[in-house]
Amino acid sequence: MNVGAFVCSCGDTCDIDLERARDGVRDVDVVASSTLLCEDGLPAMAQLVDEYDLDQLLVTAPDSGCQRRFRALAEEKGLHPEATSFVDHRAGAGWVHDREAATDKTARLLNARRAGLEHEAATRSVTGEAGDAVVVVGDAETAAALAATAEVTLVADGRDFHDLDVDLSDVTVERGRVVGVEGEFGDFELTLRAEVTEDCVSCMKCVKEGPGGMLTRYPVDIDPDAPGGDWEECCPTDAIDRSGVERTLETDQVVYPDTTSVARGGRLGFYTGPVDAGTVAAVESLLGGVTKPKHLDLDLDVCAAGESSQQGCTACTDACPHDAVRRPTIDSVEFDEVACQDCGACTSACPTGATMLREPSNERLAREVEALLDVEEQGGGWLFNRGERGIETPVIAFVCSERASDALRAYGRRAASGTDLAYPPILPVSVNCTDTVGEAHVLHALATGADGVAVVGCGEGCLHAGPDPKAELVERLNRATTDLGLGERTAFFAPDPADHESFVAEVEAFVDGLSETPVPAGEHRATGVVRDDKPNPAFNTHDWALESIRVVVDHATPERDVVRGLETFGRMEVSEACNLTPTCSTLCPTDAIRRTGDGDLQFSHEDCVNCGLCEEGCPETAITMRTGLDLSRLPERNDGERWETVYEGEMAECVRCGKAFASRGSIEKVKGEVGDVVEGVAPTADASVFDYCGDCRAGLLFEHGGGR
């Protein structure tokens, strides 16, 4: 891929040193600049495309009109429709930072975009089949609005629609109150309960004779709290049933304004809360089914959800805000990729890499972070060094691509229009949602040389997880980085478009409070693995985090061996109740537990993801798992040996063949439970039946138990 980078100062309205910005861009075939690239610079840009045979263009052009001109140029030159990629050097740099910092940041942003494009995932899609059936509960206006495009059923849910000025001629109106909703997009089922059966002919006799205000006219139904009386016998078709009758409706989508979704961020095809034109448009966009990008890469062979009817890791099901991950059985998980909303919550929570976000992938995010922090000379490029002009305190900011990014752009426009608005030059990495960000992402940024990490999300306006979704993560990570000897270096911010003062003050306080990290910038390039022989995909949360911690520990002095706050690391403790049954080693999904031939139980802290299966499944309840990383139990602190003995057992040898066959503890336990039952079955044998292995015991019973 031949890449050209193009930098513009937008008619000098963006305060950037074009020459120094050019010098900071690396790993491209050509870099050029212009004060007005989208006009006077276009002919020269076209010439460079031909001269260097460019097939990828990186352009500082946030304005949509300018972007159209650059795309038109690319099309004219026969390039791929996606061959032009843009960087916002105005609202995110030149309008809100001083000249030196904005210049430095612009070059870094271009470098990060270049690195990210190398790891961009190929587009794949998933399809969800559905029809045009929509059930609307209690909202006649929405039902009427959808009637022209969908097959709409309006459920009264206790309401009376007889005098509404709404055209329901194309809407099927159903009586009853909703008592349950099950299913998923394309296959929802609503259960309705009513006290009037389908035999009703709407003659209004019950409405006339019944208690006033307790019966609806359209559709006819009875309030469950209506007092009984002779009026209950007035129906000519015997359609009144005060015991209540239930029926079900099948539909593809549900609009239910007065209920609360069981999913924190809402489910695909299930709409709750206030309904507006956007809701109607969303429903219509899904009529007939949906084909959408595939957001996840799944490798369930490494999933730690459970084994043998034992529940293990629940991270993905706990994290998903859209009900797109479920447990069909206690020891398995199932992903509904059509319902997935691309927030990344399951991927940042998963410790094994069983679920990974496709775009941006963890590797892409890692390479962008590394490019933003790389200040060494490379390939002729140059960037400001710490202490010189430019960015003195590098802070990586994982920025939500939805409302948070919109707020930052609003700040930039406000600054450009005359408001005195500036904040420290944090280095943005765009993520779909801050739910994408987990402990591995933050630790990698610190291992790459960031002084701090800001998680910039939507706060109370988050479309997925709810208010301050990463407050708990920040608290945990600050505890961990303090234990690692770095102090607190992570913060969460929720920029409000209408209140830039608070955001500026909070970011300034955070950045000013950061000391220089002892970890050098630009030296670490992550591999995302801890050992080549592990089956887990690279950049899984556990291994990527551990790799980063090792880099940090090489440069910092940890305050304690046990690093708290890291949920994907577990520490095994085994009591004397252990009988060395193979349950724990059999259940362990990461092979972090093994039993030796000498009767010892061994544990690999490096491989444990803290799923809890061993503790849950241990028949003797001898195992206790503690959360946190113990540096003293890693191979580098133990002469490269990753296995430690957590319980010293003793194996019994068969008195006949000499083979080790069971632990002494297991034998004593079985003897205590059934010894009196089998006592005397081989009275002439040289030893107890419990002293023989299974094969020899069978022969013993044949020889001495009356078999000859």
JSON list of N, CA and C in Angstrom, two decimals, residues 655-706:
[
{"chain": "A", "resi": 655, "resn": "VAL", "atom": "N", "xyz": [-0.81, -52.64, 45.87]},
{"chain": "A", "resi": 655, "resn": "VAL", "atom": "CA", "xyz": [0.01, -53.66, 46.54]},
{"chain": "A", "resi": 655, "resn": "VAL", "atom": "C", "xyz": [0.32, -54.84, 45.63]},
{"chain": "A", "resi": 656, "resn": "ARG", "atom": "N", "xyz": [-0.40, -54.95, 44.51]},
{"chain": "A", "resi": 656, "resn": "ARG", "atom": "CA", "xyz": [-0.15, -56.08, 43.61]},
{"chain": "A", "resi": 656, "resn": "ARG", "atom": "C", "xyz": [0.75, -55.67, 42.44]},
{"chain": "A", "resi": 657, "resn": "CYS", "atom": "N", "xyz": [0.38, -54.60, 41.71]},
{"chain": "A", "resi": 657, "resn": "CYS", "atom": "CA", "xyz": [1.15, -54.25, 40.50]},
{"chain": "A", "resi": 657, "resn": "CYS", "atom": "C", "xyz": [2.12, -53.10, 40.72]},
{"chain": "A", "resi": 658, "resn": "GLY", "atom": "N", "xyz": [1.97, -52.39, 41.82]},
{"chain": "A", "resi": 658, "resn": "GLY", "atom": "CA", "xyz": [2.87, -51.30, 42.13]},
{"chain": "A", "resi": 658, "resn": "GLY", "atom": "C", "xyz": [2.54, -49.98, 41.47]},
{"chain": "A", "resi": 659, "resn": "LYS", "atom": "N", "xyz": [1.44, -49.90, 40.72]},
{"chain": "A", "resi": 659, "resn": "LYS", "atom": "CA", "xyz": [1.07, -48.67, 40.02]},
{"chain": "A", "resi": 659, "resn": "LYS", "atom": "C", "xyz": [0.42, -47.68, 40.98]},
{"chain": "A", "resi": 660, "resn": "ALA", "atom": "N", "xyz": [0.83, -46.37, 40.88]},
{"chain": "A", "resi": 660, "resn": "ALA", "atom": "CA", "xyz": [0.16, -45.32, 41.65]},
{"chain": "A", "resi": 660, "resn": "ALA", "atom": "C", "xyz": [-1.23, -45.11, 41.06]},
{"chain": "A", "resi": 661, "resn": "PHE", "atom": "N", "xyz": [-2.27, -45.18, 41.88]},
{"chain": "A", "resi": 661, "resn": "PHE", "atom": "CA", "xyz": [-3.62, -45.16, 41.33]},
{"chain": "A", "resi": 661, "resn": "PHE", "atom": "C", "xyz": [-4.57, -44.16, 41.97]},
{"chain": "A", "resi": 662, "resn": "ALA", "atom": "N", "xyz": [-4.31, -43.70, 43.17]},
{"chain": "A", "resi": 662, "resn": "ALA", "atom": "CA", "xyz": [-5.19, -42.73, 43.82]},
{"chain": "A", "resi": 662, "resn": "ALA", "atom": "C", "xyz": [-4.46, -42.08, 44.97]},
{"chain": "A", "resi": 663, "resn": "SER", "atom": "N", "xyz": [-4.94, -40.90, 45.38]},
{"chain": "A", "resi": 663, "resn": "SER", "atom": "CA", "xyz": [-4.32, -40.23, 46.52]},
{"chain": "A", "resi": 663, "resn": "SER", "atom": "C", "xyz": [-4.75, -40.90, 47.81]},
{"chain": "A", "resi": 664, "resn": "ARG", "atom": "N", "xyz": [-3.90, -40.80, 48.81]},
{"chain": "A", "resi": 664, "resn": "ARG", "atom": "CA", "xyz": [-4.24, -41.36, 50.11]},
{"chain": "A", "resi": 664, "resn": "ARG", "atom": "C", "xyz": [-5.50, -40.69, 50.67]},
{"chain": "A", "resi": 665, "resn": "GLY", "atom": "N", "xyz": [-5.62, -39.41, 50.42]},
{"chain": "A", "resi": 665, "resn": "GLY", "atom": "CA", "xyz": [-6.79, -38.70, 50.92]},
{"chain": "A", "resi": 665, "resn": "GLY", "atom": "C", "xyz": [-8.07, -39.22, 50.31]},
{"chain": "A", "resi": 666, "resn": "SER", "atom": "N", "xyz": [-8.05, -39.46, 48.98]},
{"chain": "A", "resi": 666, "resn": "SER", "atom": "CA", "xyz": [-9.24, -39.98, 48.31]},
{"chain": "A", "resi": 666, "resn": "SER", "atom": "C", "xyz": [-9.61, -41.36, 48.83]},
{"chain": "A", "resi": 667, "resn": "ILE", "atom": "N", "xyz": [-8.58, -42.20, 49.05]},
{"chain": "A", "resi": 667, "resn": "ILE", "atom": "CA", "xyz": [-8.84, -43.55, 49.54]},
{"chain": "A", "resi": 667, "resn": "ILE", "atom": "C", "xyz": [-9.47, -43.50, 50.93]},
{"chain": "A", "resi": 668, "resn": "GLU", "atom": "N", "xyz": [-8.92, -42.65, 51.78]},
{"chain": "A", "resi": 668, "resn": "GLU", "atom": "CA", "xyz": [-9.46, -42.56, 53.14]},
{"chain": "A", "resi": 668, "resn": "GLU", "atom": "C", "xyz": [-10.88, -42.02, 53.13]},
{"chain": "A", "resi": 669, "resn": "LYS", "atom": "N", "xyz": [-11.16, -41.10, 52.22]},
{"chain": "A", "resi": 669, "resn": "LYS", "atom": "CA", "xyz": [-12.52, -40.56, 52.14]},
{"chain": "A", "resi": 669, "resn": "LYS", "atom": "C", "xyz": [-13.51, -41.63, 51.71]},
{"chain": "A", "resi": 670, "resn": "VAL", "atom": "N", "xyz": [-13.15, -42.39, 50.65]},
{"chain": "A", "resi": 670, "resn": "VAL", "atom": "CA", "xyz": [-14.04, -43.45, 50.18]},
{"chain": "A", "resi": 670, "resn": "VAL", "atom": "C", "xyz": [-14.20, -44.54, 51.25]},
{"chain": "A", "resi": 671, "resn": "LYS", "atom": "N", "xyz": [-13.09, -44.85, 51.90]},
{"chain": "A", "resi": 671, "resn": "LYS", "atom": "CA", "xyz": [-13.15, -45.88, 52.94]},
{"chain": "A", "resi": 671, "resn": "LYS", "atom": "C", "xyz": [-14.09, -45.44, 54.07]},
{"chain": "A", "resi": 672, "resn": "GLY", "atom": "N", "xyz": [-14.04, -44.17, 54.41]},
{"chain": "A", "resi": 672, "resn": "GLY", "atom": "CA", "xyz": [-14.92, -43.67, 55.46]},
{"chain": "A", "resi": 672, "resn": "GLY", "atom": "C", "xyz": [-16.38, -43.70, 55.06]},
{"chain": "A", "resi": 673, "resn": "GLU", "atom": "N", "xyz": [-16.66, -43.55, 53.76]},
{"chain": "A", "resi": 673, "resn": "GLU", "atom": "CA", "xyz": [-18.04, -43.50, 53.30]},
{"chain": "A", "resi": 673, "resn": "GLU", "atom": "C", "xyz": [-18.64, -44.88, 53.05]},
{"chain": "A", "resi": 674, "resn": "VAL", "atom": "N", "xyz": [-17.83, -45.82, 52.51]},
{"chain": "A", "resi": 674, "resn": "VAL", "atom": "CA", "xyz": [-18.40, -47.14, 52.14]},
{"chain": "A", "resi": 674, "resn": "VAL", "atom": "C", "xyz": [-17.61, -48.31, 52.70]},
{"chain": "A", "resi": 675, "resn": "GLY", "atom": "N", "xyz": [-16.65, -48.02, 53.57]},
{"chain": "A", "resi": 675, "resn": "GLY", "atom": "CA", "xyz": [-15.81, -49.10, 54.09]},
{"chain": "A", "resi": 675, "resn": "GLY", "atom": "C", "xyz": [-16.58, -50.20, 54.77]},
{"chain": "A", "resi": 676, "resn": "ASP", "atom": "N", "xyz": [-17.59, -49.83, 55.56]},
{"chain": "A", "resi": 676, "resn": "ASP", "atom": "CA", "xyz": [-18.36, -50.85, 56.27]},
{"chain": "A", "resi": 676, "resn": "ASP", "atom": "C", "xyz": [-19.20, -51.69, 55.33]},
{"chain": "A", "resi": 677, "resn": "VAL", "atom": "N", "xyz": [-19.50, -51.14, 54.13]},
{"chain": "A", "resi": 677, "resn": "VAL", "atom": "CA", "xyz": [-20.32, -51.88, 53.18]},
{"chain": "A", "resi": 677, "resn": "VAL", "atom": "C", "xyz": [-19.51, -52.98, 52.48]},
{"chain": "A", "resi": 678, "resn": "VAL", "atom": "N", "xyz": [-18.23, -52.65, 52.13]},
{"chain": "A", "resi": 678, "resn": "VAL", "atom": "CA", "xyz": [-17.42, -53.61, 51.36]},
{"chain": "A", "resi": 678, "resn": "VAL", "atom": "C", "xyz": [-16.52, -54.46, 52.25]},
{"chain": "A", "resi": 679, "resn": "GLU", "atom": "N", "xyz": [-16.55, -54.19, 53.55]},
{"chain": "A", "resi": 679, "resn": "GLU", "atom": "CA", "xyz": [-15.70, -54.95, 54.46]},
{"chain": "A", "resi": 679, "resn": "GLU", "atom": "C", "xyz": [-16.03, -56.45, 54.37]},
{"chain": "A", "resi": 680, "resn": "GLY", "atom": "N", "xyz": [-15.00, -57.23, 54.18]},
{"chain": "A", "resi": 680, "resn": "GLY", "atom": "CA", "xyz": [-15.18, -58.68, 54.15]},
{"chain": "A", "resi": 680, "resn": "GLY", "atom": "C", "xyz": [-15.50, -59.25, 52.80]},
{"chain": "A", "resi": 681, "resn": "VAL", "atom": "N", "xyz": [-15.52, -58.45, 51.71]},
{"chain": "A", "resi": 681, "resn": "VAL", "atom": "CA", "xyz": [-15.86, -59.02, 50.40]},
{"chain": "A", "resi": 681, "resn": "VAL", "atom": "C", "xyz": [-14.74, -59.91, 49.86]},
{"chain": "A", "resi": 682, "resn": "ALA", "atom": "N", "xyz": [-13.52, -59.68, 50.35]},
{"chain": "A", "resi": 682, "resn": "ALA", "atom": "CA", "xyz": [-12.39, -60.56, 49.96]},
{"chain": "A", "resi": 682, "resn": "ALA", "atom": "C", "xyz": [-11.64, -60.92, 51.23]},
{"chain": "A", "resi": 683, "resn": "PRO", "atom": "N", "xyz": [-12.21, -61.77, 52.07]},
{"chain": "A", "resi": 683, "resn": "PRO", "atom": "CA", "xyz": [-11.66, -62.03, 53.41]},
{"chain": "A", "resi": 683, "resn": "PRO", "atom": "C", "xyz": [-10.30, -62.70, 53.40]},
{"chain": "A", "resi": 684, "resn": "THR", "atom": "N", "xyz": [-9.96, -63.40, 52.34]},
{"chain": "A", "resi": 684, "resn": "THR", "atom": "CA", "xyz": [-8.67, -64.11, 52.32]},
{"chain": "A", "resi": 684, "resn": "THR", "atom": "C", "xyz": [-7.57, -63.32, 51.61]},
{"chain": "A", "resi": 685, "resn": "ALA", "atom": "N", "xyz": [-7.88, -62.10, 51.16]},
{"chain": "A", "resi": 685, "resn": "ALA", "atom": "CA", "xyz": [-6.88, -61.30, 50.46]},
{"chain": "A", "resi": 685, "resn": "ALA", "atom": "C", "xyz": [-5.78, -60.86, 51.40]},
{"chain": "A", "resi": 686, "resn": "ASP", "atom": "N", "xyz": [-4.61, -60.56, 50.82]},
{"chain": "A", "resi": 686, "resn": "ASP", "atom": "CA", "xyz": [-3.45, -60.15, 51.62]},
{"chain": "A", "resi": 686, "resn": "ASP", "atom": "C", "xyz": [-3.59, -58.73, 52.17]},
{"chain": "A", "resi": 687, "resn": "ALA", "atom": "N", "xyz": [-4.43, -57.92, 51.56]},
{"chain": "A", "resi": 687, "resn": "ALA", "atom": "CA", "xyz": [-4.60, -56.53, 51.99]},
{"chain": "A", "resi": 687, "resn": "ALA", "atom": "C", "xyz": [-6.03, -56.09, 51.77]},
{"chain": "A", "resi": 688, "resn": "SER", "atom": "N", "xyz": [-6.35, -54.89, 52.23]},
{"chain": "A", "resi": 688, "resn": "SER", "atom": "CA", "xyz": [-7.68, -54.34, 52.04]},
{"chain": "A", "resi": 688, "resn": "SER", "atom": "C", "xyz": [-7.95, -54.10, 50.56]},
{"chain": "A", "resi": 689, "resn": "VAL", "atom": "N", "xyz": [-9.21, -54.21, 50.15]},
{"chain": "A", "resi": 689, "resn": "VAL", "atom": "CA", "xyz": [-9.56, -53.95, 48.75]},
{"chain": "A", "resi": 689, "resn": "VAL", "atom": "C", "xyz": [-9.21, -52.52, 48.35]},
{"chain": "A", "resi": 690, "resn": "PHE", "atom": "N", "xyz": [-9.09, -51.65, 49.31]},
{"chain": "A", "resi": 690, "resn": "PHE", "atom": "CA", "xyz": [-8.77, -50.25, 49.01]},
{"chain": "A", "resi": 690, "resn": "PHE", "atom": "C", "xyz": [-7.29, -50.06, 48.68]},
{"chain": "A", "resi": 691, "resn": "ASP", "atom": "N", "xyz": [-6.49, -51.09, 48.85]},
{"chain": "A", "resi": 691, "resn": "ASP", "atom": "CA", "xyz": [-5.06, -50.98, 48.57]},
{"chain": "A", "resi": 691, "resn": "ASP", "atom": "C", "xyz": [-4.71, -51.48, 47.17]},
{"chain": "A", "resi": 692, "resn": "TYR", "atom": "N", "xyz": [-5.71, -51.81, 46.39]},
{"chain": "A", "resi": 692, "resn": "TYR", "atom": "CA", "xyz": [-5.50, -52.31, 45.03]},
{"chain": "A", "resi": 692, "resn": "TYR", "atom": "C", "xyz": [-6.01, -51.27, 44.01]},
{"chain": "A", "resi": 693, "resn": "CYS", "atom": "N", "xyz": [-5.35, -51.21, 42.87]},
{"chain": "A", "resi": 693, "resn": "CYS", "atom": "CA", "xyz": [-5.85, -50.35, 41.79]},
{"chain": "A", "resi": 693, "resn": "CYS", "atom": "C", "xyz": [-7.11, -50.97, 41.21]},
{"chain": "A", "resi": 694, "resn": "GLY", "atom": "N", "xyz": [-7.76, -50.26, 40.33]},
{"chain": "A", "resi": 694, "resn": "GLY", "atom": "CA", "xyz": [-9.03, -50.74, 39.80]},
{"chain": "A", "resi": 694, "resn": "GLY", "atom": "C", "xyz": [-8.92, -52.06, 39.07]},
{"chain": "A", "resi": 695, "resn": "ASP", "atom": "N", "xyz": [-7.87, -52.22, 38.24]},
{"chain": "A", "resi": 695, "resn": "ASP", "atom": "CA", "xyz": [-7.71, -53.46, 37.49]},
{"chain": "A", "resi": 695, "resn": "ASP", "atom": "C", "xyz": [-7.44, -54.64, 38.42]},
{"chain": "A", "resi": 696, "resn": "CYS", "atom": "N", "xyz": [-6.53, -54.42, 39.37]},
{"chain": "A", "resi": 696, "resn": "CYS", "atom": "CA", "xyz": [-6.18, -55.52, 40.27]},
{"chain": "A", "resi": 696, "resn": "CYS", "atom": "C", "xyz": [-7.31, -55.82, 41.24]},
{"chain": "A", "resi": 697, "resn": "ARG", "atom": "N", "xyz": [-8.09, -54.79, 41.58]},
{"chain": "A", "resi": 697, "resn": "ARG", "atom": "CA", "xyz": [-9.21, -55.02, 42.50]},
{"chain": "A", "resi": 697, "resn": "ARG", "atom": "C", "xyz": [-10.26, -55.92, 41.85]},
{"chain": "A", "resi": 698, "resn": "ALA", "atom": "N", "xyz": [-10.46, -55.75, 40.55]},
{"chain": "A", "resi": 698, "resn": "ALA", "atom": "CA", "xyz": [-11.43, -56.60, 39.86]},
{"chain": "A", "resi": 698, "resn": "ALA", "atom": "C", "xyz": [-11.00, -58.06, 39.90]},
{"chain": "A", "resi": 699, "resn": "GLY", "atom": "N", "xyz": [-9.69, -58.29, 39.66]},
{"chain": "A", "resi": 699, "resn": "GLY", "atom": "CA", "xyz": [-9.20, -59.66, 39.73]},
{"chain": "A", "resi": 699, "resn": "GLY", "atom": "C", "xyz": [-9.26, -60.21, 41.14]},
{"chain": "A", "resi": 700, "resn": "LEU", "atom": "N", "xyz": [-8.99, -59.35, 42.11]},
{"chain": "A", "resi": 700, "resn": "LEU", "atom": "CA", "xyz": [-9.03, -59.77, 43.51]},
{"chain": "A", "resi": 700, "resn": "LEU", "atom": "C", "xyz": [-10.42, -60.25, 43.90]},
{"chain": "A", "resi": 701, "resn": "LEU", "atom": "N", "xyz": [-11.43, -59.49, 43.51]},
{"chain": "A", "resi": 701, "resn": "LEU", "atom": "CA", "xyz": [-12.80, -59.86, 43.88]},
{"chain": "A", "resi": 701, "resn": "LEU", "atom": "C", "xyz": [-13.22, -61.15, 43.19]},
{"chain": "A", "resi": 702, "resn": "PHE", "atom": "N", "xyz": [-12.71, -61.39, 41.98]},
{"chain": "A", "resi": 702, "resn": "PHE", "atom": "CA", "xyz": [-13.03, -62.64, 41.31]},
{"chain": "A", "resi": 702, "resn": "PHE", "atom": "C", "xyz": [-12.39, -63.82, 42.02]},
{"chain": "A", "resi": 703, "resn": "GLU", "atom": "N", "xyz": [-11.12, -63.59, 42.47]},
{"chain": "A", "resi": 703, "resn": "GLU", "atom": "CA", "xyz": [-10.38, -64.68, 43.11]},
{"chain": "A", "resi": 703, "resn": "GLU", "atom": "C", "xyz": [-10.88, -65.00, 44.52]},
{"chain": "A", "resi": 704, "resn": "HIS", "atom": "N", "xyz": [-11.21, -63.93, 45.29]},
{"chain": "A", "resi": 704, "resn": "HIS", "atom": "CA", "xyz": [-11.51, -64.13, 46.71]},
{"chain": "A", "resi": 704, "resn": "HIS", "atom": "C", "xyz": [-12.96, -63.87, 47.06]},
{"chain": "A", "resi": 705, "resn": "GLY", "atom": "N", "xyz": [-13.75, -63.50, 46.09]},
{"chain": "A", "resi": 705, "resn": "GLY", "atom": "CA", "xyz": [-15.15, -63.18, 46.40]},
{"chain": "A", "resi": 705, "resn": "GLY", "atom": "C", "xyz": [-16.12, -64.23, 45.94]},
{"chain": "A", "resi": 706, "resn": "GLY", "atom": "N", "xyz": [-15.67, -65.45, 45.75]},
{"chain": "A", "resi": 706, "resn": "GLY", "atom": "CA", "xyz": [-16.58, -66.52, 45.36]},
{"chain": "A", "resi": 706, "resn": "GLY", "atom": "C", "xyz": [-16.68, -66.70, 43.88]}
]
